[in-house]
Amino acid sequence: SHPSLTHSGDTLYFASNRIGGFGLTDIYYVVKDKKGAWGKALNAGPLINTLQNEVSPFFHHQYNVLYFSSNGHPLNFGDFDIYKSYQTKTGWSEPINIGPLVNGEGSEYYFTIDSK
């Protein structure tokens, strides 16, 4: 569920509760090869995914940042909060809660931001 295609159209992020994940629902991604075929779905890993739920991924191409909703990372203001993690050459940075200006007492999902 919660599919999100990157700006370039070559990577699809999504949430799944498939067997073999780190928690209840994890963020996965799949990359399209040069021939246009989609590869195998890959788990975004233990920095992104917790024992709980990670959903609603959105990748911002200009800053190489993955935004997602989680109820398993620390410092939650509500049930589900929006976090961000930067893509590096070696993987993902430690996720950061984007704060109370966006995250409130309830649940926040489906965060997107303009490419500019």
PDB file of N, CA, C and O in Angstrom, residues 12-44:
ATOM      1  N   LEU A  12      10.111   2.962  -7.068  1.00  0.00           N
ATOM      2  CA  LEU A  12       8.801   2.967  -6.434  1.00  0.00           C
ATOM      3  C   LEU A  12       8.972   2.585  -4.974  1.00  0.00           C
ATOM      4  O   LEU A  12       9.532   1.531  -4.664  1.00  0.00           O
ATOM      5  N   TYR A  13       8.541   3.464  -4.079  1.00  0.00           N
ATOM      6  CA  TYR A  13       8.531   3.184  -2.643  1.00  0.00           C
ATOM      7  C   TYR A  13       7.124   2.768  -2.255  1.00  0.00           C
ATOM      8  O   TYR A  13       6.138   3.271  -2.810  1.00  0.00           O
ATOM      9  N   PHE A  14       6.999   1.867  -1.290  1.00  0.00           N
ATOM     10  CA  PHE A  14       5.685   1.435  -0.828  1.00  0.00           C
ATOM     11  C   PHE A  14       5.804   0.830   0.565  1.00  0.00           C
ATOM     12  O   PHE A  14       6.904   0.544   1.037  1.00  0.00           O
ATOM     13  N   ALA A  15       4.661   0.646   1.213  1.00  0.00           N
ATOM     14  CA  ALA A  15       4.602   0.008   2.525  1.00  0.00           C
ATOM     15  C   ALA A  15       4.030  -1.389   2.365  1.00  0.00           C
ATOM     16  O   ALA A  15       3.149  -1.622   1.541  1.00  0.00           O
ATOM     17  N   SER A  16       4.557  -2.334   3.151  1.00  0.00           N
ATOM     18  CA  SER A  16       4.074  -3.706   3.071  1.00  0.00           C
ATOM     19  C   SER A  16       4.268  -4.412   4.404  1.00  0.00           C
ATOM     20  O   SER A  16       5.225  -4.137   5.123  1.00  0.00           O
ATOM     21  N   ASN A  17       3.358  -5.339   4.681  1.00  0.00           N
ATOM     22  CA  ASN A  17       3.497  -6.174   5.870  1.00  0.00           C
ATOM     23  C   ASN A  17       3.938  -7.583   5.485  1.00  0.00           C
ATOM     24  O   ASN A  17       3.673  -8.541   6.194  1.00  0.00           O
ATOM     25  N   ARG A  18       4.656  -7.683   4.394  1.00  0.00           N
ATOM     26  CA  ARG A  18       5.120  -8.993   3.918  1.00  0.00           C
ATOM     27  C   ARG A  18       6.041  -9.676   4.924  1.00  0.00           C
ATOM     28  O   ARG A  18       6.687  -9.015   5.736  1.00  0.00           O
ATOM     29  N   ILE A  19       6.107 -10.972   4.841  1.00  0.00           N
ATOM     30  CA  ILE A  19       6.962 -11.775   5.717  1.00  0.00           C
ATOM     31  C   ILE A  19       8.431 -11.415   5.471  1.00  0.00           C
ATOM     32  O   ILE A  19       8.847 -11.189   4.343  1.00  0.00           O
ATOM     33  N   GLY A  20       9.202 -11.340   6.547  1.00  0.00           N
ATOM     34  CA  GLY A  20      10.626 -11.059   6.438  1.00  0.00           C
ATOM     35  C   GLY A  20      10.995  -9.623   6.730  1.00  0.00           C
ATOM     36  O   GLY A  20      12.165  -9.256   6.654  1.00  0.00           O
ATOM     37  N   GLY A  21      10.010  -8.794   7.080  1.00  0.00           N
ATOM     38  CA  GLY A  21      10.286  -7.403   7.407  1.00  0.00           C
ATOM     39  C   GLY A  21      10.800  -7.256   8.833  1.00  0.00           C
ATOM     40  O   GLY A  21      10.967  -8.230   9.568  1.00  0.00           O
ATOM     41  N   PHE A  22      11.026  -6.021   9.244  1.00  0.00           N
ATOM     42  CA  PHE A  22      11.517  -5.724  10.584  1.00  0.00           C
ATOM     43  C   PHE A  22      10.385  -5.513  11.578  1.00  0.00           C
ATOM     44  O   PHE A  22      10.582  -5.619  12.773  1.00  0.00           O
ATOM     45  N   GLY A  23       9.209  -5.139  11.077  1.00  0.00           N
ATOM     46  CA  GLY A  23       8.106  -4.833  11.970  1.00  0.00           C
ATOM     47  C   GLY A  23       6.762  -5.202  11.376  1.00  0.00           C
ATOM     48  O   GLY A  23       6.670  -6.051  10.493  1.00  0.00           O
ATOM     49  N   LEU A  24       5.734  -4.520  11.860  1.00  0.00           N
ATOM     50  CA  LEU A  24       4.374  -4.804  11.405  1.00  0.00           C
ATOM     51  C   LEU A  24       4.186  -4.405   9.941  1.00  0.00           C
ATOM     52  O   LEU A  24       3.679  -5.172   9.142  1.00  0.00           O
ATOM     53  N   THR A  25       4.572  -3.174   9.607  1.00  0.00           N
ATOM     54  CA  THR A  25       4.551  -2.682   8.225  1.00  0.00           C
ATOM     55  C   THR A  25       5.869  -1.959   7.980  1.00  0.00           C
ATOM     56  O   THR A  25       6.252  -1.097   8.775  1.00  0.00           O
ATOM     57  N   ASP A  26       6.547  -2.297   6.898  1.00  0.00           N
ATOM     58  CA  ASP A  26       7.847  -1.713   6.564  1.00  0.00           C
ATOM     59  C   ASP A  26       7.787  -0.945   5.247  1.00  0.00           C
ATOM     60  O   ASP A  26       6.911  -1.183   4.423  1.00  0.00           O
ATOM     61  N   ILE A  27       8.769  -0.063   5.056  1.00  0.00           N
ATOM     62  CA  ILE A  27       8.956   0.629   3.792  1.00  0.00           C
ATOM     63  C   ILE A  27       9.866  -0.232   2.909  1.00  0.00           C
ATOM     64  O   ILE A  27      10.924  -0.692   3.352  1.00  0.00           O
ATOM     65  N   TYR A  28       9.439  -0.433   1.679  1.00  0.00           N
ATOM     66  CA  TYR A  28      10.202  -1.157   0.666  1.00  0.00           C
ATOM     67  C   TYR A  28      10.364  -0.259  -0.546  1.00  0.00           C
ATOM     68  O   TYR A  28       9.657   0.750  -0.692  1.00  0.00           O
ATOM     69  N   TYR A  29      11.275  -0.647  -1.434  1.00  0.00           N
ATOM     70  CA  TYR A  29      11.419   0.061  -2.702  1.00  0.00           C
ATOM     71  C   TYR A  29      11.808  -0.931  -3.785  1.00  0.00           C
ATOM     72  O   TYR A  29      12.349  -2.001  -3.513  1.00  0.00           O
ATOM     73  N   VAL A  30      11.503  -0.567  -5.008  1.00  0.00           N
ATOM     74  CA  VAL A  30      11.848  -1.381  -6.161  1.00  0.00           C
ATOM     75  C   VAL A  30      12.340  -0.440  -7.255  1.00  0.00           C
ATOM     76  O   VAL A  30      11.807   0.654  -7.423  1.00  0.00           O
ATOM     77  N   VAL A  31      13.405  -0.846  -7.957  1.00  0.00           N
ATOM     78  CA  VAL A  31      14.046  -0.003  -8.967  1.00  0.00           C
ATOM     79  C   VAL A  31      13.816  -0.586 -10.355  1.00  0.00           C
ATOM     80  O   VAL A  31      13.897  -1.795 -10.548  1.00  0.00           O
ATOM     81  N   LYS A  32      13.556   0.306 -11.305  1.00  0.00           N
ATOM     82  CA  LYS A  32      13.373  -0.090 -12.699  1.00  0.00           C
ATOM     83  C   LYS A  32      14.738  -0.089 -13.394  1.00  0.00           C
ATOM     84  O   LYS A  32      15.517   0.874 -13.254  1.00  0.00           O
ATOM     85  N   ASP A  33      15.045  -1.154 -14.135  1.00  0.00           N
ATOM     86  CA  ASP A  33      16.331  -1.208 -14.834  1.00  0.00           C
ATOM     87  C   ASP A  33      16.276  -0.424 -16.151  1.00  0.00           C
ATOM     88  O   ASP A  33      15.235   0.125 -16.516  1.00  0.00           O
ATOM     89  N   LYS A  34      17.396  -0.374 -16.857  1.00  0.00           N
ATOM     90  CA  LYS A  34      17.493   0.417 -18.101  1.00  0.00           C
ATOM     91  C   LYS A  34      16.588  -0.105 -19.209  1.00  0.00           C
ATOM     92  O   LYS A  34      16.241   0.620 -20.124  1.00  0.00           O
ATOM     93  N   LYS A  35      16.186  -1.371 -19.117  1.00  0.00           N
ATOM     94  CA  LYS A  35      15.273  -1.952 -20.104  1.00  0.00           C
ATOM     95  C   LYS A  35      13.813  -1.720 -19.740  1.00  0.00           C
ATOM     96  O   LYS A  35      12.920  -2.116 -20.473  1.00  0.00           O
ATOM     97  N   GLY A  36      13.559  -1.123 -18.581  1.00  0.00           N
ATOM     98  CA  GLY A  36      12.202  -0.822 -18.153  1.00  0.00           C
ATOM     99  C   GLY A  36      11.552  -1.893 -17.299  1.00  0.00           C
ATOM    100  O   GLY A  36      10.368  -1.792 -16.984  1.00  0.00           O
ATOM    101  N   ALA A  37      12.316  -2.908 -16.902  1.00  0.00           N
ATOM    102  CA  ALA A  37      11.771  -3.975 -16.056  1.00  0.00           C
ATOM    103  C   ALA A  37      12.006  -3.632 -14.586  1.00  0.00           C
ATOM    104  O   ALA A  37      13.089  -3.150 -14.217  1.00  0.00           O
ATOM    105  N   TRP A  38      10.997  -3.882 -13.758  1.00  0.00           N
ATOM    106  CA  TRP A  38      11.127  -3.646 -12.329  1.00  0.00           C
ATOM    107  C   TRP A  38      11.889  -4.786 -11.678  1.00  0.00           C
ATOM    108  O   TRP A  38      11.675  -5.950 -11.994  1.00  0.00           O
ATOM    109  N   GLY A  39      12.785  -4.467 -10.772  1.00  0.00           N
ATOM    110  CA  GLY A  39      13.570  -5.463 -10.048  1.00  0.00           C
ATOM    111  C   GLY A  39      12.810  -6.020  -8.860  1.00  0.00           C
ATOM    112  O   GLY A  39      11.603  -5.823  -8.711  1.00  0.00           O
ATOM    113  N   LYS A  40      13.540  -6.663  -7.989  1.00  0.00           N
ATOM    114  CA  LYS A  40      12.980  -7.260  -6.778  1.00  0.00           C
ATOM    115  C   LYS A  40      12.771  -6.175  -5.717  1.00  0.00           C
ATOM    116  O   LYS A  40      13.588  -5.267  -5.567  1.00  0.00           O
ATOM    117  N   ALA A  41      11.691  -6.283  -4.966  1.00  0.00           N
ATOM    118  CA  ALA A  41      11.423  -5.342  -3.876  1.00  0.00           C
ATOM    119  C   ALA A  41      12.456  -5.524  -2.774  1.00  0.00           C
ATOM    120  O   ALA A  41      12.756  -6.641  -2.360  1.00  0.00           O
ATOM    121  N   LEU A  42      13.005  -4.410  -2.302  1.00  0.00           N
ATOM    122  CA  LEU A  42      14.024  -4.412  -1.262  1.00  0.00           C
ATOM    123  C   LEU A  42      13.528  -3.646  -0.044  1.00  0.00           C
ATOM    124  O   LEU A  42      12.904  -2.590  -0.168  1.00  0.00           O
ATOM    125  N   ASN A  43      13.807  -4.161   1.127  1.00  0.00           N
ATOM    126  CA  ASN A  43      13.446  -3.505   2.369  1.00  0.00           C
ATOM    127  C   ASN A  43      14.375  -2.309   2.582  1.00  0.00           C
ATOM    128  O   ASN A  43      15.581  -2.411   2.349  1.00  0.00           O
ATOM    129  N   ALA A  44      13.822  -1.186   3.034  1.00  0.00           N
ATOM    130  CA  ALA A  44      14.637   0.013   3.259  1.00  0.00           C
ATOM    131  C   ALA A  44      15.584  -0.131   4.445  1.00  0.00           C
ATOM    132  O   ALA A  44      16.459   0.703   4.640  1.00  0.00           O
TER     133      ALA A  44
END
